[in-house]
């Protein structure tokens, strides 16, 4: 396995701790790199269209992200599952506690990068890379869309419906349906579901 890695990232560290917990350190090759919203990174984008660390690539080429999914893979699929309690109440409590740790990590990582960002310097490049990563991610979803359409509605459909709905709401000009017929069909299918239709975003206040 190969882990796209940085010694600076707390998200990567989550994956590293899970690697050690599962006793799999000897199986993992580290590919260390720097990432930022203004840094083009074709090698990383090729395996993870979101362009984020950590990304774990299995020997058969399967790419796994984000850190929470990597920890799940290492612990539940490859390890003994001790990081994910079986008991529903204990598991739910662990998820709640994980959310606060993860949320704190997100706040401090965002705060740190805001502190040192030159607001004028790289806006165009950052915008170009956001556009690129969104399009690469939509292209990846296009390849998964018919499988997702054939899968019973689950938490993944909720996230994808919300992301596509936000694109319709805020990024009309991106025209995400163009050239992505399967994803467009999936989007229509999801939007027709009552829970999705009832929660369409709109400007209120
Ligand atoms: N939700 C992701 C967040 C990962 C993340 O934001 N990683 C940072 C490194 S600390 C990154 O890749 N930033 C690059 C970018 O957002 O452009 C996870 O849990 O893996």
PDB file of C-alpha atoms and ligand atoms in Angstrom:
ATOM      1  CA  UNK A   1       0.000   0.000   0.000  1.00  0.00           C
ATOM      2  CA  UNK A   2       1.072   3.567  -0.589  1.00  0.00           C
ATOM      3  CA  UNK A   3       0.056   6.455   1.655  1.00  0.00           C
ATOM      4  CA  UNK A   4       0.190   9.969   0.228  1.00  0.00           C
ATOM      5  CA  UNK A   5       1.567  11.592   3.296  1.00  0.00           C
ATOM      6  CA  UNK A   6       2.779  14.693   5.096  1.00  0.00           C
ATOM      7  CA  UNK A   7       4.428  14.874   8.497  1.00  0.00           C
ATOM      8  CA  UNK A   8       2.552  18.161   9.082  1.00  0.00           C
ATOM      9  CA  UNK A   9      -1.015  16.988   8.588  1.00  0.00           C
ATOM     10  CA  UNK A  10      -3.171  15.896  11.553  1.00  0.00           C
ATOM     11  CA  UNK A  11      -5.470  14.061   9.116  1.00  0.00           C
ATOM     12  CA  UNK A  12      -2.509  12.053   7.839  1.00  0.00           C
ATOM     13  CA  UNK A  13      -1.540  11.387  11.429  1.00  0.00           C
ATOM     14  CA  UNK A  14      -4.973   9.833  12.018  1.00  0.00           C
ATOM     15  CA  UNK A  15      -4.229   7.382   9.215  1.00  0.00           C
ATOM     16  CA  UNK A  16      -0.705   6.752  10.542  1.00  0.00           C
ATOM     17  CA  UNK A  17      -1.981   5.968  14.030  1.00  0.00           C
ATOM     18  CA  UNK A  18      -4.490   3.503  12.552  1.00  0.00           C
ATOM     19  CA  UNK A  19      -1.679   1.905  10.500  1.00  0.00           C
ATOM     20  CA  UNK A  20       0.285   1.353  13.705  1.00  0.00           C
ATOM     21  CA  UNK A  21      -2.796   0.156  15.616  1.00  0.00           C
ATOM     22  CA  UNK A  22      -3.425  -2.442  12.900  1.00  0.00           C
ATOM     23  CA  UNK A  23       0.238  -3.512  12.882  1.00  0.00           C
ATOM     24  CA  UNK A  24       0.521  -2.726   9.177  1.00  0.00           C
ATOM     25  CA  UNK A  25       3.409  -0.229   9.141  1.00  0.00           C
ATOM     26  CA  UNK A  26       5.651  -2.689   7.313  1.00  0.00           C
ATOM     27  CA  UNK A  27       3.145  -2.839   4.411  1.00  0.00           C
ATOM     28  CA  UNK A  28       2.877   0.905   3.834  1.00  0.00           C
ATOM     29  CA  UNK A  29       5.139   2.969   1.613  1.00  0.00           C
ATOM     30  CA  UNK A  30       5.012   6.696   2.393  1.00  0.00           C
ATOM     31  CA  UNK A  31       4.874   9.188  -0.469  1.00  0.00           C
ATOM     32  CA  UNK A  32       5.552  12.465   1.306  1.00  0.00           C
ATOM     33  CA  UNK A  33       4.420  15.713  -0.268  1.00  0.00           C
ATOM     34  CA  UNK A  34       3.252  19.264   0.405  1.00  0.00           C
ATOM     35  CA  UNK A  35      -0.321  20.260  -0.346  1.00  0.00           C
ATOM     36  CA  UNK A  36      -2.267  23.489  -0.285  1.00  0.00           C
ATOM     37  CA  UNK A  37      -5.234  24.933  -2.140  1.00  0.00           C
ATOM     38  CA  UNK A  38      -2.795  26.878  -4.336  1.00  0.00           C
ATOM     39  CA  UNK A  39      -0.475  23.983  -5.162  1.00  0.00           C
ATOM     40  CA  UNK A  40      -1.005  21.950  -8.306  1.00  0.00           C
ATOM     41  CA  UNK A  41      -0.302  18.323  -7.586  1.00  0.00           C
ATOM     42  CA  UNK A  42      -0.942  16.100 -10.617  1.00  0.00           C
ATOM     43  CA  UNK A  43       0.366  12.920  -8.930  1.00  0.00           C
ATOM     44  CA  UNK A  44      -2.089  13.318  -6.044  1.00  0.00           C
ATOM     45  CA  UNK A  45      -4.979  14.553  -8.216  1.00  0.00           C
ATOM     46  CA  UNK A  46      -4.570  11.439 -10.382  1.00  0.00           C
ATOM     47  CA  UNK A  47      -5.437   9.177  -7.454  1.00  0.00           C
ATOM     48  CA  UNK A  48      -7.707  11.500  -5.477  1.00  0.00           C
ATOM     49  CA  UNK A  49      -9.660  14.125  -7.416  1.00  0.00           C
ATOM     50  CA  UNK A  50     -10.265  16.009  -4.170  1.00  0.00           C
ATOM     51  CA  UNK A  51      -6.503  16.590  -4.023  1.00  0.00           C
ATOM     52  CA  UNK A  52      -6.278  15.949  -0.295  1.00  0.00           C
ATOM     53  CA  UNK A  53      -4.028  14.125   2.127  1.00  0.00           C
ATOM     54  CA  UNK A  54      -4.180  11.450   3.349  1.00  0.00           C
ATOM     55  CA  UNK A  55      -4.909   9.173   0.397  1.00  0.00           C
ATOM     56  CA  UNK A  56      -4.188   5.470   0.657  1.00  0.00           C
ATOM     57  CA  UNK A  57      -3.640   3.513  -2.558  1.00  0.00           C
ATOM     58  CA  UNK A  58      -3.927  -0.258  -2.307  1.00  0.00           C
ATOM     59  CA  UNK A  59      -1.732  -2.615  -4.310  1.00  0.00           C
ATOM     60  CA  UNK A  60      -4.589  -3.166  -6.810  1.00  0.00           C
ATOM     61  CA  UNK A  61      -4.783   0.605  -7.418  1.00  0.00           C
ATOM     62  CA  UNK A  62      -7.902   1.275  -5.338  1.00  0.00           C
ATOM     63  CA  UNK A  63      -7.643   4.753  -3.814  1.00  0.00           C
ATOM     64  CA  UNK A  64      -9.139   5.278  -0.364  1.00  0.00           C
ATOM     65  CA  UNK A  65      -9.906   8.638   1.242  1.00  0.00           C
ATOM     66  CA  UNK A  66     -10.658  10.554   3.472  1.00  0.00           C
ATOM     67  CA  UNK A  67      -8.899   9.949   6.808  1.00  0.00           C
ATOM     68  CA  UNK A  68     -12.027   8.508   8.439  1.00  0.00           C
ATOM     69  CA  UNK A  69     -12.546   5.997   5.624  1.00  0.00           C
ATOM     70  CA  UNK A  70      -8.858   5.069   5.694  1.00  0.00           C
ATOM     71  CA  UNK A  71      -9.066   4.412   9.434  1.00  0.00           C
ATOM     72  CA  UNK A  72     -12.183   2.311   8.855  1.00  0.00           C
ATOM     73  CA  UNK A  73     -10.448   0.280   6.137  1.00  0.00           C
ATOM     74  CA  UNK A  74      -7.318  -0.314   8.215  1.00  0.00           C
ATOM     75  CA  UNK A  75      -9.230  -1.180  11.366  1.00  0.00           C
ATOM     76  CA  UNK A  76     -12.388  -2.958  10.229  1.00  0.00           C
ATOM     77  CA  UNK A  77     -11.323  -4.504   6.922  1.00  0.00           C
ATOM     78  CA  UNK A  78      -7.669  -5.231   7.688  1.00  0.00           C
ATOM     79  CA  UNK A  79      -7.430  -5.115  11.477  1.00  0.00           C
ATOM     80  CA  UNK A  80      -9.409  -6.421  14.427  1.00  0.00           C
ATOM     81  CA  UNK A  81     -11.917  -3.551  14.527  1.00  0.00           C
ATOM     82  CA  UNK A  82     -10.972  -2.337  18.000  1.00  0.00           C
ATOM     83  CA  UNK A  83     -11.173   1.324  16.948  1.00  0.00           C
ATOM     84  CA  UNK A  84     -14.844   0.948  16.019  1.00  0.00           C
ATOM     85  CA  UNK A  85     -16.879  -0.410  18.941  1.00  0.00           C
ATOM     86  CA  UNK A  86     -19.476  -3.043  18.005  1.00  0.00           C
ATOM     87  CA  UNK A  87     -22.020  -2.026  20.603  1.00  0.00           C
ATOM     88  CA  UNK A  88     -24.359   0.544  18.953  1.00  0.00           C
ATOM     89  CA  UNK A  89     -24.346   2.923  21.938  1.00  0.00           C
ATOM     90  CA  UNK A  90     -20.565   2.790  22.330  1.00  0.00           C
ATOM     91  CA  UNK A  91     -20.146   3.217  18.593  1.00  0.00           C
ATOM     92  CA  UNK A  92     -22.462   6.199  18.520  1.00  0.00           C
ATOM     93  CA  UNK A  93     -20.586   7.796  21.430  1.00  0.00           C
ATOM     94  CA  UNK A  94     -17.270   7.160  19.654  1.00  0.00           C
ATOM     95  CA  UNK A  95     -18.676   8.847  16.519  1.00  0.00           C
ATOM     96  CA  UNK A  96     -19.795  11.860  18.552  1.00  0.00           C
ATOM     97  CA  UNK A  97     -16.396  12.118  20.219  1.00  0.00           C
ATOM     98  CA  UNK A  98     -14.662  11.633  16.874  1.00  0.00           C
ATOM     99  CA  UNK A  99     -16.718  14.488  15.413  1.00  0.00           C
ATOM    100  CA  UNK A 100     -15.523  16.927  18.049  1.00  0.00           C
ATOM    101  CA  UNK A 101     -11.880  15.881  17.592  1.00  0.00           C
ATOM    102  CA  UNK A 102     -12.208  16.083  13.832  1.00  0.00           C
ATOM    103  CA  UNK A 103     -14.055  19.392  14.008  1.00  0.00           C
ATOM    104  CA  UNK A 104     -11.361  20.888  16.217  1.00  0.00           C
ATOM    105  CA  UNK A 105      -8.723  19.667  13.775  1.00  0.00           C
ATOM    106  CA  UNK A 106     -10.582  21.336  10.910  1.00  0.00           C
ATOM    107  CA  UNK A 107     -10.864  24.625  12.788  1.00  0.00           C
ATOM    108  CA  UNK A 108      -7.198  24.812  13.719  1.00  0.00           C
ATOM    109  CA  UNK A 109      -5.956  23.692  10.310  1.00  0.00           C
ATOM    110  CA  UNK A 110      -8.157  26.328   8.619  1.00  0.00           C
ATOM    111  CA  UNK A 111      -7.099  28.962  11.144  1.00  0.00           C
ATOM    112  CA  UNK A 112      -3.414  28.209  10.636  1.00  0.00           C
ATOM    113  CA  UNK A 113      -3.681  28.408   6.857  1.00  0.00           C
ATOM    114  CA  UNK A 114      -5.688  31.661   7.019  1.00  0.00           C
ATOM    115  CA  UNK A 115      -3.002  33.167   9.251  1.00  0.00           C
ATOM    116  CA  UNK A 116      -0.258  32.661   6.703  1.00  0.00           C
ATOM    117  CA  UNK A 117      -2.184  33.159   3.476  1.00  0.00           C
ATOM    118  CA  UNK A 118      -1.381  36.191   1.404  1.00  0.00           C
ATOM    119  CA  UNK A 119      -4.919  37.130   0.299  1.00  0.00           C
ATOM    120  CA  UNK A 120      -3.784  38.789  -2.908  1.00  0.00           C
ATOM    121  CA  UNK A 121      -1.005  36.508  -4.068  1.00  0.00           C
ATOM    122  CA  UNK A 122      -2.519  33.352  -5.401  1.00  0.00           C
ATOM    123  CA  UNK A 123      -6.260  33.834  -5.772  1.00  0.00           C
ATOM    124  CA  UNK A 124      -6.330  33.035  -9.488  1.00  0.00           C
ATOM    125  CA  UNK A 125      -4.321  29.862  -9.071  1.00  0.00           C
ATOM    126  CA  UNK A 126      -6.419  28.746  -6.118  1.00  0.00           C
ATOM    127  CA  UNK A 127      -9.612  29.351  -8.076  1.00  0.00           C
ATOM    128  CA  UNK A 128      -8.218  27.475 -11.090  1.00  0.00           C
ATOM    129  CA  UNK A 129      -7.364  24.535  -8.839  1.00  0.00           C
ATOM    130  CA  UNK A 130     -10.754  24.528  -7.089  1.00  0.00           C
ATOM    131  CA  UNK A 131     -12.379  24.423 -10.526  1.00  0.00           C
ATOM    132  CA  UNK A 132     -10.048  21.608 -11.626  1.00  0.00           C
ATOM    133  CA  UNK A 133     -10.603  19.516  -8.484  1.00  0.00           C
ATOM    134  CA  UNK A 134     -14.370  19.924  -8.660  1.00  0.00           C
ATOM    135  CA  UNK A 135     -14.412  18.854 -12.316  1.00  0.00           C
ATOM    136  CA  UNK A 136     -12.116  15.870 -11.639  1.00  0.00           C
ATOM    137  CA  UNK A 137     -14.357  14.831  -8.764  1.00  0.00           C
ATOM    138  CA  UNK A 138     -17.504  15.148 -10.887  1.00  0.00           C
ATOM    139  CA  UNK A 139     -15.797  13.047 -13.583  1.00  0.00           C
ATOM    140  CA  UNK A 140     -15.053  10.389 -10.983  1.00  0.00           C
ATOM    141  CA  UNK A 141     -18.675  10.471  -9.815  1.00  0.00           C
ATOM    142  CA  UNK A 142     -19.798  10.068 -13.426  1.00  0.00           C
ATOM    143  CA  UNK A 143     -17.927   6.731 -13.508  1.00  0.00           C
ATOM    144  CA  UNK A 144     -19.654   5.646 -10.274  1.00  0.00           C
ATOM    145  CA  UNK A 145     -23.119   7.021 -11.046  1.00  0.00           C
ATOM    146  CA  UNK A 146     -24.819   3.916 -12.436  1.00  0.00           C
ATOM    147  CA  UNK A 147     -23.559   1.789  -9.522  1.00  0.00           C
ATOM    148  CA  UNK A 148     -24.840   4.428  -7.109  1.00  0.00           C
ATOM    149  CA  UNK A 149     -28.205   4.543  -8.909  1.00  0.00           C
ATOM    150  CA  UNK A 150     -28.508   0.782  -8.418  1.00  0.00           C
ATOM    151  CA  UNK A 151     -27.617   0.960  -4.709  1.00  0.00           C
ATOM    152  CA  UNK A 152     -30.252   1.439  -2.007  1.00  0.00           C
ATOM    153  CA  UNK A 153     -30.420   5.048  -0.775  1.00  0.00           C
ATOM    154  CA  UNK A 154     -27.870   5.521   1.970  1.00  0.00           C
ATOM    155  CA  UNK A 155     -25.657   8.137   3.595  1.00  0.00           C
ATOM    156  CA  UNK A 156     -23.508   8.350   0.444  1.00  0.00           C
ATOM    157  CA  UNK A 157     -26.521   9.421  -1.623  1.00  0.00           C
ATOM    158  CA  UNK A 158     -27.289  12.088   0.967  1.00  0.00           C
ATOM    159  CA  UNK A 159     -23.789  13.565   0.671  1.00  0.00           C
ATOM    160  CA  UNK A 160     -23.769  13.403  -3.123  1.00  0.00           C
ATOM    161  CA  UNK A 161     -27.276  14.920  -3.400  1.00  0.00           C
ATOM    162  CA  UNK A 162     -26.218  17.769  -1.106  1.00  0.00           C
ATOM    163  CA  UNK A 163     -22.997  18.432  -3.052  1.00  0.00           C
ATOM    164  CA  UNK A 164     -24.765  18.410  -6.429  1.00  0.00           C
ATOM    165  CA  UNK A 165     -27.587  20.515  -4.987  1.00  0.00           C
ATOM    166  CA  UNK A 166     -25.066  23.053  -3.752  1.00  0.00           C
ATOM    167  CA  UNK A 167     -23.524  23.214  -7.225  1.00  0.00           C
ATOM    168  CA  UNK A 168     -26.977  23.934  -8.677  1.00  0.00           C
ATOM    169  CA  UNK A 169     -27.544  26.548  -5.972  1.00  0.00           C
ATOM    170  CA  UNK A 170     -24.204  28.375  -6.060  1.00  0.00           C
ATOM    171  CA  UNK A 171     -22.328  27.310  -9.192  1.00  0.00           C
ATOM    172  CA  UNK A 172     -24.953  27.361 -11.922  1.00  0.00           C
ATOM    173  CA  UNK A 173     -22.337  28.492 -14.465  1.00  0.00           C
ATOM    174  CA  UNK A 174     -20.263  25.359 -13.884  1.00  0.00           C
ATOM    175  CA  UNK A 175     -22.898  23.348 -15.786  1.00  0.00           C
ATOM    176  CA  UNK A 176     -21.897  20.111 -14.031  1.00  0.00           C
ATOM    177  CA  UNK A 177     -24.396  18.019 -16.020  1.00  0.00           C
ATOM    178  CA  UNK A 178     -22.692  18.764 -19.352  1.00  0.00           C
ATOM    179  CA  UNK A 179     -20.852  15.670 -20.595  1.00  0.00           C
ATOM    180  CA  UNK A 180     -21.884  13.656 -17.526  1.00  0.00           C
ATOM    181  CA  UNK A 181     -25.158  11.962 -18.517  1.00  0.00           C
ATOM    182  CA  UNK A 182     -25.084   9.225 -15.873  1.00  0.00           C
ATOM    183  CA  UNK A 183     -24.430  11.694 -13.070  1.00  0.00           C
ATOM    184  CA  UNK A 184     -27.139  14.024 -14.408  1.00  0.00           C
ATOM    185  CA  UNK A 185     -29.575  11.112 -14.322  1.00  0.00           C
ATOM    186  CA  UNK A 186     -28.501  10.174 -10.802  1.00  0.00           C
ATOM    187  CA  UNK A 187     -28.939  13.802  -9.714  1.00  0.00           C
ATOM    188  CA  UNK A 188     -32.486  13.911 -11.129  1.00  0.00           C
ATOM    189  CA  UNK A 189     -33.281  10.601  -9.473  1.00  0.00           C
ATOM    190  CA  UNK A 190     -32.012  11.826  -6.091  1.00  0.00           C
ATOM    191  CA  UNK A 191     -33.752  15.188  -6.410  1.00  0.00           C
ATOM    192  CA  UNK A 192     -37.061  13.375  -6.932  1.00  0.00           C
ATOM    193  CA  UNK A 193     -36.794  11.640  -3.565  1.00  0.00           C
ATOM    194  CA  UNK A 194     -39.168  13.345  -1.096  1.00  0.00           C
ATOM    195  CA  UNK A 195     -36.516  13.968   1.605  1.00  0.00           C
ATOM    196  CA  UNK A 196     -34.203  15.551  -0.964  1.00  0.00           C
ATOM    197  CA  UNK A 197     -36.959  17.548  -2.679  1.00  0.00           C
ATOM    198  CA  UNK A 198     -38.183  18.877   0.688  1.00  0.00           C
ATOM    199  CA  UNK A 199     -34.777  20.280   1.601  1.00  0.00           C
ATOM    200  CA  UNK A 200     -33.679  22.104  -1.553  1.00  0.00           C
ATOM    201  CA  UNK A 201     -31.413  25.044  -0.639  1.00  0.00           C
ATOM    202  CA  UNK A 202     -32.643  28.604  -1.072  1.00  0.00           C
ATOM    203  CA  UNK A 203     -31.700  32.081   0.072  1.00  0.00           C
ATOM    204  CA  UNK A 204     -33.768  33.124   3.047  1.00  0.00           C
ATOM    205  CA  UNK A 205     -32.121  35.721   5.255  1.00  0.00           C
TER     206      UNK A 205
HETATM  207  N1  LIG B   1     -11.737  15.420   5.407  1.00  0.00           N
HETATM  208  C1  LIG B   1     -10.377  15.185   4.988  1.00  0.00           C
HETATM  209  C2  LIG B   1      -9.554  16.437   5.208  1.00  0.00           C
HETATM  210  C3  LIG B   1      -8.139  16.258   4.713  1.00  0.00           C
HETATM  211  C4  LIG B   1      -7.417  17.602   4.530  1.00  0.00           C
HETATM  212  O1  LIG B   1      -8.020  18.684   4.505  1.00  0.00           O
HETATM  213  N2  LIG B   1      -6.107  17.492   4.375  1.00  0.00           N
HETATM  214  C5  LIG B   1      -5.318  18.677   4.132  1.00  0.00           C
HETATM  215  C6  LIG B   1      -3.939  18.467   4.702  1.00  0.00           C
HETATM  216  S1  LIG B   1      -3.955  18.788   6.438  1.00  0.00           S
HETATM  217  C7  LIG B   1      -5.180  18.858   2.626  1.00  0.00           C
HETATM  218  O2  LIG B   1      -4.998  17.909   1.919  1.00  0.00           O
HETATM  219  N3  LIG B   1      -5.267  20.109   2.175  1.00  0.00           N
HETATM  220  C8  LIG B   1      -5.063  20.430   0.799  1.00  0.00           C
HETATM  221  C9  LIG B   1      -6.183  21.217   0.238  1.00  0.00           C
HETATM  222  O3  LIG B   1      -7.262  21.280   0.841  1.00  0.00           O
HETATM  223  O4  LIG B   1      -5.959  21.768  -0.833  1.00  0.00           O
HETATM  224  C10 LIG B   1      -9.797  13.978   5.724  1.00  0.00           C
HETATM  225  O5  LIG B   1     -10.327  13.667   6.812  1.00  0.00           O
HETATM  226  O6  LIG B   1      -8.897  13.318   5.212  1.00  0.00           O
END
